[in-house]
Short mmCIF file of C-alpha atoms in Angstrom, two decimals:
data_model
loop_
_atom_site.label_atom_id
_atom_site.label_comp_id
_atom_site.label_asym_id
_atom_site.label_seq_id
_atom_site.Cartn_x
_atom_site.Cartn_y
_atom_site.Cartn_z
CA TYR A 1 98.70 89.89 85.74
CA LEU A 2 99.89 88.59 89.18
CA GLY A 3 103.28 87.15 89.63
CA LEU A 4 103.40 85.00 92.58
CA GLY A 5 106.25 83.64 94.50
CA THR A 6 105.61 81.27 97.51
CA GLU A 7 104.65 84.05 99.88
CA ARG A 8 100.92 84.44 100.66
CA VAL A 9 99.56 87.58 99.14
CA TRP A 10 96.46 89.08 100.68
CA PHE A 11 93.85 91.38 99.14
CA ALA A 12 91.64 93.55 100.99
CA ARG A 13 87.85 93.51 100.51
CA ASP A 14 86.59 96.06 98.01
CA THR A 15 83.54 96.78 95.76
CA ALA A 16 85.23 95.30 92.70
CA SER A 17 84.60 91.81 91.27
CA ARG A 18 87.32 89.67 89.87
CA ILE A 19 88.09 86.62 87.56
CA LEU A 20 91.51 85.04 87.97
CA ALA A 21 92.85 82.70 85.44
CA VAL A 22 95.98 80.48 85.98
CA THR A 23 98.21 80.47 83.34
CA GLU A 24 101.35 78.90 85.34
CA GLY A 25 102.00 77.10 88.38
CA GLU A 26 99.70 75.86 91.32
CA GLY A 27 98.73 76.79 94.81
CA GLN A 28 96.02 77.55 97.28
CA ALA A 29 93.55 80.46 97.66
CA ARG A 30 90.92 81.57 100.03
CA VAL A 31 88.05 83.67 98.83
CA GLY A 32 85.76 84.35 101.69
CA ASN A 33 85.38 81.19 103.66
CA LEU A 34 86.06 79.08 100.66
CA ASP A 35 89.42 77.28 100.47
CA ILE A 36 90.59 76.56 97.02
CA ASN A 37 93.40 74.60 95.58
CA TRP A 38 94.27 75.89 91.92
CA LYS A 39 96.56 74.89 89.27
CA ARG A 40 97.38 75.84 85.40
CA GLY A 41 94.01 76.11 83.57
CA ASP A 42 91.86 76.80 86.48
CA VAL A 43 89.64 80.14 86.69
CA MET A 44 88.35 81.62 89.83
CA ALA A 45 85.75 84.18 90.56
CA VAL A 46 86.03 86.74 93.52
CA PRO A 47 82.68 88.53 94.13
CA SER A 48 82.91 92.05 95.46
CA TRP A 49 83.42 92.71 99.16
CA HIS A 50 85.25 89.48 99.80
CA GLU A 51 88.68 89.37 101.25
CA PHE A 52 90.96 86.91 99.64
CA TRP A 53 94.45 85.52 99.56
CA LEU A 54 96.64 83.65 97.07
CA GLU A 55 99.60 81.56 97.75
CA SER A 56 101.56 79.41 95.27
CA ASP A 57 103.88 76.24 95.67
CA GLY A 58 106.41 77.93 93.40
CA LYS A 59 106.48 80.37 90.38
CA ALA A 60 103.00 80.99 89.25
CA THR A 61 101.36 83.45 86.92
CA VAL A 62 97.60 84.51 87.44
CA LEU A 63 95.62 86.86 84.96
CA GLU A 64 93.26 89.18 86.62
CA VAL A 65 90.22 90.73 84.99
CA SER A 66 88.40 93.36 87.19
CA ASP A 67 85.51 95.84 87.09
CA ARG A 68 87.67 98.22 89.21
CA PRO A 69 88.51 100.78 86.51
CA VAL A 70 84.78 101.14 85.60
CA LEU A 71 83.61 101.42 89.21
CA GLU A 72 86.47 104.04 89.80
CA LYS A 73 85.15 106.25 86.65
CA LEU A 74 81.61 106.02 88.09
CA GLY A 75 82.57 106.88 91.51
CA LEU A 76 81.45 103.60 93.08
CA TYR A 77 84.85 101.90 94.00
CA ARG A 78 85.26 101.54 97.73
CA LYS A 79 87.85 99.65 99.58
CA GLY A 80 87.04 98.16 103.27
#
């Protein structure tokens, strides 16, 4: 769960992959070199080793599913 305000939130690149599902609000994102305008009901994929940021136009809720816990247990998680 990512509760977003209007500030841009940066995420460093790492070996985890993510699926982000927007349940409330709207805003913008950049995944690698791809700019995305998102709104409630949208789903975004963030591949491993891609830096990304999220910014909302107001209050927003984004659910995150990640393989990070599995990678950590296997000793394969890295942050860059």
